[in-house]
Coordinates of C-alpha atoms and ligand atoms in Angstrom, one line a residue:
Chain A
X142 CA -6.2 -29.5 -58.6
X143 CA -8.6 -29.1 -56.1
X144 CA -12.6 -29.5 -57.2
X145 CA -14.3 -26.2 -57.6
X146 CA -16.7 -25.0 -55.5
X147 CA -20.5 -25.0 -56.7
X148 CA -23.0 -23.2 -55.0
X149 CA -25.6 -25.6 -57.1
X150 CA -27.7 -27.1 -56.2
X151 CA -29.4 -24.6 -54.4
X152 CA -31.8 -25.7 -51.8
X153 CA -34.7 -24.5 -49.5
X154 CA -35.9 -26.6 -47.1
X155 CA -39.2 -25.7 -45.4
X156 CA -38.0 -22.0 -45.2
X157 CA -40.2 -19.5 -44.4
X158 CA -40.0 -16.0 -44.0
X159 CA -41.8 -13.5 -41.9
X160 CA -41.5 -9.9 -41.7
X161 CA -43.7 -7.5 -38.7
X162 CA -46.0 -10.8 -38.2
X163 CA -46.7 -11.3 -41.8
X164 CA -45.6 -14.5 -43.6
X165 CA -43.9 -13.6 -47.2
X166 CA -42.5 -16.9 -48.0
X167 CA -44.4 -19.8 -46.5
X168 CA -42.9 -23.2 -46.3
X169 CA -40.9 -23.4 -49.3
X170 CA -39.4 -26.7 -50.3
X171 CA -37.5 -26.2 -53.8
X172 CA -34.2 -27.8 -55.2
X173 CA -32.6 -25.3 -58.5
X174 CA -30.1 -27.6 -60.3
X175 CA -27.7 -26.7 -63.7
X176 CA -29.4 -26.7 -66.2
X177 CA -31.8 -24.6 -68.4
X178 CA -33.2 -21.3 -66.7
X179 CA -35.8 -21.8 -64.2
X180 CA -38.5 -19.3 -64.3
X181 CA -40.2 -18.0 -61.4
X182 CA -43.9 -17.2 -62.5
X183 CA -46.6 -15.5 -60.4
X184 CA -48.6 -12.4 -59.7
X185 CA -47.6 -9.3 -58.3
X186 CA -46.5 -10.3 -54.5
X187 CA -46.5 -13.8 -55.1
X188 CA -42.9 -13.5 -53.2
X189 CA -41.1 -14.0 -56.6
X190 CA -38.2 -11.3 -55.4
X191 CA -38.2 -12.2 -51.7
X192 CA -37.7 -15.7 -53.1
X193 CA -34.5 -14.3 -55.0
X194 CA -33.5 -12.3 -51.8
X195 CA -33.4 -15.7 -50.0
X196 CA -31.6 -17.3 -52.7
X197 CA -29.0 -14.1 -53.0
X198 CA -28.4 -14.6 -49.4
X199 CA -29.2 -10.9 -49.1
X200 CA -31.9 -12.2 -46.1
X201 CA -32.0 -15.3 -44.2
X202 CA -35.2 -17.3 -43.5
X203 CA -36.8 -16.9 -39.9
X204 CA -37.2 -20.7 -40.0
X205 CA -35.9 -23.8 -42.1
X206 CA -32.7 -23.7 -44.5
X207 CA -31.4 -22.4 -47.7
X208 CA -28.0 -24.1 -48.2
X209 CA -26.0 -23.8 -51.5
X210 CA -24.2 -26.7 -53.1
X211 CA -25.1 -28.0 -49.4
X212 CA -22.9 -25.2 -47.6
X213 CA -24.9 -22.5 -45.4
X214 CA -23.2 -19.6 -46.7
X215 CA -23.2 -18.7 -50.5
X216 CA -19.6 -18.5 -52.8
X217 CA -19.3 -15.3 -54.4
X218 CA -20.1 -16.4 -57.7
X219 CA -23.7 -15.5 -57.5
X220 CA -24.6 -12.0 -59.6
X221 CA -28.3 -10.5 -59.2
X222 CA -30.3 -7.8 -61.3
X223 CA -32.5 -6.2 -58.9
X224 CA -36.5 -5.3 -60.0
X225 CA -35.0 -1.8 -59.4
X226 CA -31.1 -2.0 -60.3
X227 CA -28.8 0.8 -58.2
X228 CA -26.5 2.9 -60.3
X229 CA -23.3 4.2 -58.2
X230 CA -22.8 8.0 -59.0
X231 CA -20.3 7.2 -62.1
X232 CA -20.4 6.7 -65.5
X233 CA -21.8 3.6 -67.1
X234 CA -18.5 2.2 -67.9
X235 CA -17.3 2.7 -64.2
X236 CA -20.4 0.8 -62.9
X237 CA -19.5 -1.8 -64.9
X238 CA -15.6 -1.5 -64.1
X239 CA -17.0 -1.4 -60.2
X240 CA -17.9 -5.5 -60.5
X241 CA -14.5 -6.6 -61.9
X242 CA -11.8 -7.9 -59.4
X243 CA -9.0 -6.5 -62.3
X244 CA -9.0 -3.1 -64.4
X245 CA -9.6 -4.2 -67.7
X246 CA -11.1 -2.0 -69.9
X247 CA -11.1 -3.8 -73.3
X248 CA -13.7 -6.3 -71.0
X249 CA -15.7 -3.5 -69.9
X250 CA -16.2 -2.1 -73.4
X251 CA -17.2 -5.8 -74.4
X252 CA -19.6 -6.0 -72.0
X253 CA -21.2 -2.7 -72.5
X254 CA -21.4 -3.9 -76.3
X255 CA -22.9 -7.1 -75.0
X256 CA -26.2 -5.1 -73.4
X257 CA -25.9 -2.5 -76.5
X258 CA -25.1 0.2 -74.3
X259 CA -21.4 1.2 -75.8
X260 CA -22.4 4.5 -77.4
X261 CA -23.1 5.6 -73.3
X262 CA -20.4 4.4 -71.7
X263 CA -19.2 7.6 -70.6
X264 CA -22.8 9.0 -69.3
X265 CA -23.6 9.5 -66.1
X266 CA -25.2 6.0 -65.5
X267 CA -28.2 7.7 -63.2
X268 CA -28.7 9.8 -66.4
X269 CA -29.5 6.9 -68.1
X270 CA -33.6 5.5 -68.9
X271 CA -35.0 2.9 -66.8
X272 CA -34.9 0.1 -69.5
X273 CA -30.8 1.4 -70.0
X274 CA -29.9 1.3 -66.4
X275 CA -31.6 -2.6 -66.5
X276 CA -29.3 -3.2 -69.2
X277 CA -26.6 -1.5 -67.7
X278 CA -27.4 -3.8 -64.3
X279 CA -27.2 -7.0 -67.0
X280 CA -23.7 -6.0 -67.8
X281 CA -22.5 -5.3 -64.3
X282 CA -23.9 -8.3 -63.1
X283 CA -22.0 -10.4 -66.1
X284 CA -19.3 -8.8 -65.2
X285 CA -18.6 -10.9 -61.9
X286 CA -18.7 -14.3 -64.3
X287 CA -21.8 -16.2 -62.0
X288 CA -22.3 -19.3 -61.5
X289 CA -25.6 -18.6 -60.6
X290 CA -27.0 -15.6 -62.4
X291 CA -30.5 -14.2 -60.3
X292 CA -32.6 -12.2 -62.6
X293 CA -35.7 -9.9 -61.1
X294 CA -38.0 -9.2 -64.4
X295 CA -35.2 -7.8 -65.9
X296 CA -37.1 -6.5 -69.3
X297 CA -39.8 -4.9 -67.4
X298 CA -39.6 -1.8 -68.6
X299 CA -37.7 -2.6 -71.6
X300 CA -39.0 -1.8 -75.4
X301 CA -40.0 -5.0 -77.3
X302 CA -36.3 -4.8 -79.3
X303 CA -34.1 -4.5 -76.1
X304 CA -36.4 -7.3 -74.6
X305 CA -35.7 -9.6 -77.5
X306 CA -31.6 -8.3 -77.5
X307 CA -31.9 -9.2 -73.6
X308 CA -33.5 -12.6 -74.0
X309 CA -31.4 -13.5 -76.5
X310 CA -28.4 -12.7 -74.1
X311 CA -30.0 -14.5 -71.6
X312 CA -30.2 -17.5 -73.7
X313 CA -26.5 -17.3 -74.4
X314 CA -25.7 -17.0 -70.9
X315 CA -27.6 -19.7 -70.1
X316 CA -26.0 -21.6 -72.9
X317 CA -22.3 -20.7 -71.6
X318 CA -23.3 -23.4 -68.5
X319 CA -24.0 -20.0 -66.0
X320 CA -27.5 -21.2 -63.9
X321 CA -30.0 -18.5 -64.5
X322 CA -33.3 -17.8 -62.0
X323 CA -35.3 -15.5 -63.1
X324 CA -38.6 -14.0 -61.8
X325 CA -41.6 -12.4 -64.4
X326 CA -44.8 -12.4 -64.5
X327 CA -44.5 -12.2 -68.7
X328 CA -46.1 -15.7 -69.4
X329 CA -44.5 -15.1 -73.2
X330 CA -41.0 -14.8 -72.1
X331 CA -41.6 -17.3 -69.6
X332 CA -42.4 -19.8 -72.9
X333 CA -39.1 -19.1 -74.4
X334 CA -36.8 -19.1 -71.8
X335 CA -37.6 -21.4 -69.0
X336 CA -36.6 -25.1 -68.6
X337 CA -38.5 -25.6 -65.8
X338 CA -41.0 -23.4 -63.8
X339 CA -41.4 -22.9 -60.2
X340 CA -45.3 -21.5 -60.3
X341 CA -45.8 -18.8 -56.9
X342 CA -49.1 -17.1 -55.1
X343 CA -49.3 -16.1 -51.9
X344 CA -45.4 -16.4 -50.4
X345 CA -46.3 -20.4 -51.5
X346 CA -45.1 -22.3 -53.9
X347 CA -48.1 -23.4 -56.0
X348 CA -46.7 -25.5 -58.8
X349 CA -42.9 -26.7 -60.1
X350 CA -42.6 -28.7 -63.4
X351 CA -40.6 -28.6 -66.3
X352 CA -41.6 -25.7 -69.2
X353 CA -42.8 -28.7 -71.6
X354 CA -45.2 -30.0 -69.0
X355 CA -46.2 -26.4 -67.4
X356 CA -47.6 -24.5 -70.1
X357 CA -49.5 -26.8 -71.9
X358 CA -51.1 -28.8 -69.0
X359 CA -50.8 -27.1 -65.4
X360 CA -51.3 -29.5 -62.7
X361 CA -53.4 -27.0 -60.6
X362 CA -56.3 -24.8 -61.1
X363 CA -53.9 -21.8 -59.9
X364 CA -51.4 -21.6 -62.3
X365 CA -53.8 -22.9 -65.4
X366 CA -55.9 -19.1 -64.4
X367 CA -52.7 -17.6 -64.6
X368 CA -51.7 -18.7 -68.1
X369 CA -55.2 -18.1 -69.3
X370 CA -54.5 -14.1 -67.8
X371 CA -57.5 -14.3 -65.1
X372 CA -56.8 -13.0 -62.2
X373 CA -54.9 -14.5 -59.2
X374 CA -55.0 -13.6 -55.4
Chain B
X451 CA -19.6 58.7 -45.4
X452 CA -16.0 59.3 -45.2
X453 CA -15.8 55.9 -42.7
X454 CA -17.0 53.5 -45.8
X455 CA -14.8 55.5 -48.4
X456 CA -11.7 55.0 -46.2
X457 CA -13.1 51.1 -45.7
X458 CA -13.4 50.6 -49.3
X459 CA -9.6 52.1 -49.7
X460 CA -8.4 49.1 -47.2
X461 CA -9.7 46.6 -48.7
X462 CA -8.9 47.6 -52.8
X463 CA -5.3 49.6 -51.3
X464 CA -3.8 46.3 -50.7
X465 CA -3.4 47.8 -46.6
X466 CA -0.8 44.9 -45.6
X467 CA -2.3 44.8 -42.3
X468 CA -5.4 43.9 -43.1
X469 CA -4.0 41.4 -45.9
X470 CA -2.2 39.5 -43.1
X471 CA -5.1 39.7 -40.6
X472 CA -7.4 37.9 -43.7
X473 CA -4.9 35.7 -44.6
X474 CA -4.0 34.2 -40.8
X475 CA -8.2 33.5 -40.7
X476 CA -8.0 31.4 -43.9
X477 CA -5.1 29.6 -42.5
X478 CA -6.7 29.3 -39.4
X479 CA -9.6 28.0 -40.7
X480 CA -8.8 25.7 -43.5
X481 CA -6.6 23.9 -41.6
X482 CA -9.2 23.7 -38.9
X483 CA -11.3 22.3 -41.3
X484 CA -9.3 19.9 -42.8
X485 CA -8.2 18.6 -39.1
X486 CA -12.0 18.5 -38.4
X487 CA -12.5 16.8 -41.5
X488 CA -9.4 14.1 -40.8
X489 CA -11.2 12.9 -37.9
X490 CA -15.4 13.4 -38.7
X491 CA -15.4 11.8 -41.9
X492 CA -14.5 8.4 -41.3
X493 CA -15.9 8.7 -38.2
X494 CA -19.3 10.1 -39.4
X495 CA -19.2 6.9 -42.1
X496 CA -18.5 4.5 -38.9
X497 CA -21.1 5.6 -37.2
X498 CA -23.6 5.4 -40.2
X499 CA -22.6 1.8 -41.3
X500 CA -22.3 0.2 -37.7
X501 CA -24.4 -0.4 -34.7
X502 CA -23.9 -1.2 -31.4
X503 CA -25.2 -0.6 -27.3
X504 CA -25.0 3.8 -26.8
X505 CA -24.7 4.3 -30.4
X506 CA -28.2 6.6 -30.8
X507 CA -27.1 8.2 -27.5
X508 CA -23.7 9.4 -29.6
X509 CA -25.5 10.5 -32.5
X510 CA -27.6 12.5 -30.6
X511 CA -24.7 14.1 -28.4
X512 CA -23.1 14.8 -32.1
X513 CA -26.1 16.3 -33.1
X514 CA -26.6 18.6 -30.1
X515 CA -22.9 19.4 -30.4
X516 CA -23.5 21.1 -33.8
X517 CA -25.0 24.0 -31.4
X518 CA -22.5 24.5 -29.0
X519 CA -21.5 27.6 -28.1
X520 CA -18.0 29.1 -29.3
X521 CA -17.1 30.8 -26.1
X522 CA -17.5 27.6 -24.2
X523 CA -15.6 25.6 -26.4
X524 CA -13.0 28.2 -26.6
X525 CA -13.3 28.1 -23.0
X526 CA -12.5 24.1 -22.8
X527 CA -9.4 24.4 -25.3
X528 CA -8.4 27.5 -22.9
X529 CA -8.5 25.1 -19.9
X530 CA -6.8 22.2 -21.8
X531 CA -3.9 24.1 -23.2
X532 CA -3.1 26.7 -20.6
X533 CA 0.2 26.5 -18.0
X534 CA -1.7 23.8 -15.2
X535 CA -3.7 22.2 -18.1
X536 CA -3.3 18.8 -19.1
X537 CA -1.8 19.8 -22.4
X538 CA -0.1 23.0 -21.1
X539 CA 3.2 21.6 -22.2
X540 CA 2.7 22.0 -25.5
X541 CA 3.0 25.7 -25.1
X542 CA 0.5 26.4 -28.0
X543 CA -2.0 29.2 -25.7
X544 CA -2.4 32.1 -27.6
X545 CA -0.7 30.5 -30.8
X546 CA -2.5 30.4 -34.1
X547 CA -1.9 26.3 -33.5
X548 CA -4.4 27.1 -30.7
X549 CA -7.2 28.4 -32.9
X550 CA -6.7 25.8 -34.9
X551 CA -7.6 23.5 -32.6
X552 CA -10.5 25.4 -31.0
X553 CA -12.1 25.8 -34.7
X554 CA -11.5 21.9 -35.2
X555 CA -13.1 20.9 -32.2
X556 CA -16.0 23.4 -33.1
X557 CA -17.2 22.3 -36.2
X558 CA -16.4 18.5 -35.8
X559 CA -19.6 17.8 -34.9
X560 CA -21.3 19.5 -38.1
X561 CA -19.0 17.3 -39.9
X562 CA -19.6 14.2 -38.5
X563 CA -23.2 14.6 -38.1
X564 CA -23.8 15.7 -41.6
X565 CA -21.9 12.8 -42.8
X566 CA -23.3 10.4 -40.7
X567 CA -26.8 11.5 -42.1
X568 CA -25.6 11.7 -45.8
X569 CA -23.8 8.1 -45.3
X570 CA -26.5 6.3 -43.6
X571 CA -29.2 7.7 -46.4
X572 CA -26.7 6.8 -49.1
X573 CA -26.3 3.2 -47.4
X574 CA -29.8 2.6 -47.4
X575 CA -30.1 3.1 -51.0
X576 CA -26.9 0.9 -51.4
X577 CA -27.0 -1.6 -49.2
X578 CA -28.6 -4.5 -51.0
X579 CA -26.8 -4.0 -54.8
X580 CA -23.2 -3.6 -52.8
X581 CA -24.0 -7.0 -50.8
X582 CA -25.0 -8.4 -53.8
X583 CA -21.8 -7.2 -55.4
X584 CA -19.7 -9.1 -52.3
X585 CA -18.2 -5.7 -51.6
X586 CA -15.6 -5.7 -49.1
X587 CA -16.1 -3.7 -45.9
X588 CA -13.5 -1.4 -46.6
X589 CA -14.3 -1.0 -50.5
X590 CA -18.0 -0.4 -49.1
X591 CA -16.9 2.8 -47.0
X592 CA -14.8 4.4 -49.8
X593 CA -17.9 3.5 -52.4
X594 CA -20.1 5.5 -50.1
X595 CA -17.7 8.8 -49.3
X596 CA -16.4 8.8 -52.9
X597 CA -20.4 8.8 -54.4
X598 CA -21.1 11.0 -51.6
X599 CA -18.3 13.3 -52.6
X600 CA -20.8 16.5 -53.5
X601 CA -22.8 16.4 -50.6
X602 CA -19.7 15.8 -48.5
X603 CA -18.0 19.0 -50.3
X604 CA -21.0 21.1 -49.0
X605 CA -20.6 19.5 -45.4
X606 CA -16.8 21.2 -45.4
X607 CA -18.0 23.8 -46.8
X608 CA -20.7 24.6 -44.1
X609 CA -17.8 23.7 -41.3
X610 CA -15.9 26.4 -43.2
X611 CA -18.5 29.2 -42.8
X612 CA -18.8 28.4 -39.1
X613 CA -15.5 28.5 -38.5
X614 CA -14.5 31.5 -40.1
X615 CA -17.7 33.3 -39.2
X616 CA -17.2 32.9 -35.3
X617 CA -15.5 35.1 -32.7
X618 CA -15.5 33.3 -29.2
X619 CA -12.8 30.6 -29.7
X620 CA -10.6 32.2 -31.5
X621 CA -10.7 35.2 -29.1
X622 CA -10.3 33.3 -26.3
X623 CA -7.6 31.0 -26.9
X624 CA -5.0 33.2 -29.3
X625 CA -5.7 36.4 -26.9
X626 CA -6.4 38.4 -30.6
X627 CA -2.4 39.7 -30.7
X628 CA -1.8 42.3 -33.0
X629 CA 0.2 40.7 -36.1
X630 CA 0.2 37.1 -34.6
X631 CA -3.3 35.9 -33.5
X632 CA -5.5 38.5 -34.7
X633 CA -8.5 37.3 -37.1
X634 CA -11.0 39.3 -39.2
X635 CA -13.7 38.9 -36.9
X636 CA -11.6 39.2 -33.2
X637 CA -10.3 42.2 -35.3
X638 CA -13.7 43.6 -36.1
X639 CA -14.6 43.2 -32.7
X640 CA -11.7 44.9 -31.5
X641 CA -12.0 47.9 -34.2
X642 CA -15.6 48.5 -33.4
X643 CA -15.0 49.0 -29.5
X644 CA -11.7 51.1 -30.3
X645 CA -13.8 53.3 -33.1
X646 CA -11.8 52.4 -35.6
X647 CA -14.6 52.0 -37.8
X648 CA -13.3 51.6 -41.3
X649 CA -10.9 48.8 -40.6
X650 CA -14.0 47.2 -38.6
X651 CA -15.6 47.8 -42.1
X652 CA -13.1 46.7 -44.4
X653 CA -12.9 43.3 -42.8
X654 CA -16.5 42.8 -42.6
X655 CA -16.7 43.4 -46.1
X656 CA -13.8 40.7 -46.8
X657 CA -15.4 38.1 -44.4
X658 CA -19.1 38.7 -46.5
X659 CA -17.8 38.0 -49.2
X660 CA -16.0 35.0 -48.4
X661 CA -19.1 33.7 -47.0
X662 CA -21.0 34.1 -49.7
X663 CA -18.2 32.8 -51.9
X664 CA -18.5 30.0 -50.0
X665 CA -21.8 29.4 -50.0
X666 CA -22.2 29.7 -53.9
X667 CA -19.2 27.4 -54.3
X668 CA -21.0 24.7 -51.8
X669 CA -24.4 25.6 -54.2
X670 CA -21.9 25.1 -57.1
X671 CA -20.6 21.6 -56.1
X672 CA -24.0 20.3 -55.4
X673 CA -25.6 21.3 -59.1
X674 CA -22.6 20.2 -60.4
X675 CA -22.9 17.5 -59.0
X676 CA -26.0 16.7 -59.8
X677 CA -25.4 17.2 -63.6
X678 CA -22.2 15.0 -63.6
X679 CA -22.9 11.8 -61.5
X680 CA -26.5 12.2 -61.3
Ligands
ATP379 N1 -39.5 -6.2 -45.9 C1 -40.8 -6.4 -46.1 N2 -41.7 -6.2 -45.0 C2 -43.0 -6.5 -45.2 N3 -43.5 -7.0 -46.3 C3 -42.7 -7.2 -47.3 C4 -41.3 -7.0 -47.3 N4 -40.8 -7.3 -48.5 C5 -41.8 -7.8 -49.2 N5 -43.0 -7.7 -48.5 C6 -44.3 -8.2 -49.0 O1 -44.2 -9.5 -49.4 C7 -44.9 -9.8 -50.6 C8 -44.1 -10.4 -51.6 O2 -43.2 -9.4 -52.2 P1 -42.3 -9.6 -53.4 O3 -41.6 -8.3 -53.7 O4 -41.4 -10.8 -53.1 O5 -43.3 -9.9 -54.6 P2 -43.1 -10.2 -56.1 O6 -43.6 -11.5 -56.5 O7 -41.7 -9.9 -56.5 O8 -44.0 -9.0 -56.7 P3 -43.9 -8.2 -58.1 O9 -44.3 -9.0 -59.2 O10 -44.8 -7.0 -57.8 O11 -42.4 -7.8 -58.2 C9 -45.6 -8.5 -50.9 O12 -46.9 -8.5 -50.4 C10 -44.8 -7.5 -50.2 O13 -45.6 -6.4 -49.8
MG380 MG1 -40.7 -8.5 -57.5

C-alpha cells in the first residue's frame, strides 16, 4: 500500500503578500499541525482571510513559501467556507451534490441533516438566509471529506442556536482527525474551540500559543487588549 | 380600410402562401440561430475564462461586429458562395441553406459577445469557491453555461429577433424566389413596392407578433429564472 498523501503540516515561511504596493500579509512564519483546531483571532483586516487564501492555495505569496506536507502545490483534500460562501444557481441539495466525486443521494441528504438544513433541500439555495447559505457552505465543504477543513467566521451571521449546532459540528469534525483552521474575531467561540491560537494585526502575526496558555496569560500587550475587547489597529 | 380587412383575412384565412412564406423564415432563422449558437457559445465562454496576447483586440472586433450591417454581410456570404467564389461549389446561392448561413454569420457576434460578458461576470463571482472546489477545467465551463442558462436563453433569443427582423442578407443571398426563398420581410418588401398592400400587411402583422412573442418569452425566461435558481 502506498503512504497517503498529507498536505499537513502546512507551512509558511517568511511569506508575504502584497497587493497595488500594499503589504497584506507581512513576513509570516507559521507551522499548522494535526491536531485540535487552530484559531485564527484578530480584528477586522488583521489578514485573517488572506491568511486562509494563502493556505487554500487560491493566491500565492509575492515572496517566501507556503508548502503543504512539504510539497509546493496543495492535494485536493483541502475544503474552505468562504466569509461570503457562493451558492451555484441550484437547489440546496444540488450544491451539495456539486462537491461529491459520485451521485449519492442518501450522503447528500445526511449531510444536509448534518447542518440542519434537510427540510430545504429542494430550495433554490440563493433563496436561502445568510446564516442558511453558511450552513449550506458547511455541508458542501464536508462533502469533499478534507483533510484540512479552512473555516472563514463561519457563524457570523448565524443565530446563537445554529452557532452552537455549528460549533458543535465543528467539534466533531475536528474529533473525526479532519485539521480545522478557522478565522473569527468571536473571542467566546475562540475559547471553546481552539487548541492553539495564531493571534493577527496588521497582515502580521502578533502572537501563537496554545488555547490554555493564550487566553489566560497573552504574551503581548496586543492580543491581551484584544481579549479585554479594547480596540486594536 | 378595405387593405387592412383583406390583411386581417390572410393572416386568420389560413392563405397557404403566406403560411409557407412564415414558416420558411422560422426555419430560416432558428436554424440560423442554433448554427450561431453551435459556434458562439463555447466560444463566447473561451474567450471569457482565458487570456492571451490580441485577446481585448477580439472582444472588441466581436463587439463592433454586433452592429454590422446586413447588406454587407449578405454581401460577403454572396461573394463566398457565388459560381467564382471560394465556396461556389457548394451550389447553395439563392438556397434557403444560404440564408441560413448569412443569418448565422449575422448574429454570431451578439451571441458570443453577450456570452462572453455574461460568462466572464458569472466567473468573477465564481471563480474563487469553484477553485476551492478543485473543479476541473471542463466541469468549470459547463458550471458556468448551465447556471448561466437564463441569461443565455435571452442571448438566443435576442439573435432570434435580429435575425428574423432583417431584410439585407436574406435578400441578397436567396434572390427572394417566390415559393423557395421568399421570407416575411423580403416579402413585405417586395409587396410594398408591387402595391400589394394587404399581403405586405398581413406579414407584418405575423412578424410583430413574433417579435413580441419573443421578447416576452426572453422576459419570461429571465423572471423565471430568477424565481427558480435565484
Ligand atoms: N485583493 C486585495 N487588494 C488590496 N487589498 C486587499 C485585498 N484583499 C484584502 N486586502 C486588504 O488586506 C487587509 C486584510 O484583509 P482580510 O480580508 O484578510 O482581513 P480579515 O482579517 O479577514 O478581516 P475581517 O475580520 O473583516 O474579515 C484588509 O485591509 C483588506 O482591505
Ligand atoms: Mg475576513
Amino acid at each position: 500500500m502506498r503512504a497517503p498523501i498529507t498536505d499537513l503540516p502546512l507551512a509558511f515561511e517568511d511569506a508575504s503578500l502584497r497587493a497595488r504596493g500594499v503589504e497584506i500579509v507581512s513576513n509570516l512564519d507559521l507551522k499548522i499541525v494535526s491536531g485540535a483546531p487552530t484559531v485564527l483571532l484578530g480584528p477586522n483586516g488583521s489578514g485573517k482571510s488572506t491568511l486562509l487564501r494563502l493556505a487554500m492555495g487560491l493566491i500565492r505569496p509575492t515572496s517566501g513559501r507556503v508548502t503543504w506536507g512539504g510539497r509546493a502545490i496543495p492535494d485536493e483534500r483541502l475544503a474552505m467556507v468562504f466569509q461570503r460562501p457562493v451558492m451555484l444557481r441550484r437547489s440546496a441539495a444540488a450544491n451539495v451534490a456539486y462537491a461529491l466525486e459520485r451521485r449519492d443521494e442518501q450522503r447528500v441528504r445526511a449531510l444536509l441533516d448534518r447542518v440542519g438544513l434537510a427540510a430545504l433541500a429542494q430550495r433554490p439555495a440563493r433563496r436561502l438566509s445568510g446564516g442558511e447559505q453558511q450552513r449550506l457552505a458547511l455541508a458542501r465543504a464536508l462533502a469533499r471529506d478534507p483533510e484540512i477543513l479552512f473555516l472563514d467566521e463561519p457563524t457570523a451571521s448565524l443565530d446563537p442556536a445554529a452557532t452552537k449546532a455549528v460549533e458543535d459540528i465543528v467539534q466533531a469534525v475536528a474529533a473525526s482527525g479532519v485539521k480545522i483552521v478557522m478565522a473569527t474575531h468571536d473571542i467566546g467561540q475562540a475559547r471553546r474551540l481552539a487548541g492553539d491560537v495564531v493571534f493577527l494585526a496588521r497582515g502580521r502575526l502578533i502572537e501563537r500559543a496554545g488555547a490554555a496558555q493564550f487566553f489566560p496569560s497573552p504574551a503581548t500587550s496586543e492580543a491581551a487588549a484584544f481579549l479585554r475587547g479594547d480596540l486594536v489597529i | 380600410m378595405p387593405d387592412g380587412a383583406s390583411a386581417l383575412q390572410l393572416v386568420f384565412g389560413g392563405d397557404p402562401a403566406l403560411y409557407a412564406i412564415v414558416g420558411l423564415s422560422l426555419y430560416v432563422s432558428v436554424s440560423a440561430v442554433a448554427l450561431a449558437a453551435l459556434v458562439a457559445l463555447p466560444w463566447g465562454a473561451f474567450l471569457a475564462l482565458t487570456h492571451f496576447p490580441g485577446r481585448t483586440f477580439i472582444v472588441v472586433l466581436i463587439n463592433a461586429f454586433m452592429g454590422l450591417p446586413p447588406v454587407v454581410v449578405g454581401l460577403a456570404v454572396y461573394l463566398l458562395l457565388s459560381r467564382s467564389g471560394p465556396l461556389g461549389s457548394l451550389g447553395i446561392l439563392f438556397t434557403p441553406k444560404a440564408m441560413i448561413l448569412a443569418q448565422a454569420l449575422l448574429v454570431m457576434p451578439i451571441i458570443a459577445a453577450l456570452t462572453r460578458q455574461t460568462i466572464e461576470d458569472l466567473w468573477a463571482e465564481y471563480r474563487e469557491e469553484l477553485t476551492a472546489l478543485r473543479v476541473t477545467p471542463a466541469r468549470r465551463v459547463a458550471t458556468l453555461l448551465w447556471d448561466a442558462r437564463f441569461s443565455l436563453t435571452t442571448t438566443l433569443l435576442a439573435g432570434f429577433g435580429r435575425a428574423a427582423a432583417e431584410v439585407g442578407t436574406v435578400m441578397i443571398v436567396g434572390g427572394n424566389i417566390d415559393g423557395f426563398t421568399r421570407t416575411m420581410t423580403t416579402a413585405i418588401a417586395l409587396e410594398t413596392s408591387k402595391g400589394d398592400l394587404p399581403l405586405a400587411m398581413g406579414l407584418g402583422l405575423v412578424l410583430i407578433v413574433l417579435i413580441v412573442g419573443v421578447n416576452a418569452l426572453a422576459w419570461g425566461a429571465r423572471r423565471i429564472g430568477e424565481v427558480r435558481a435565484g
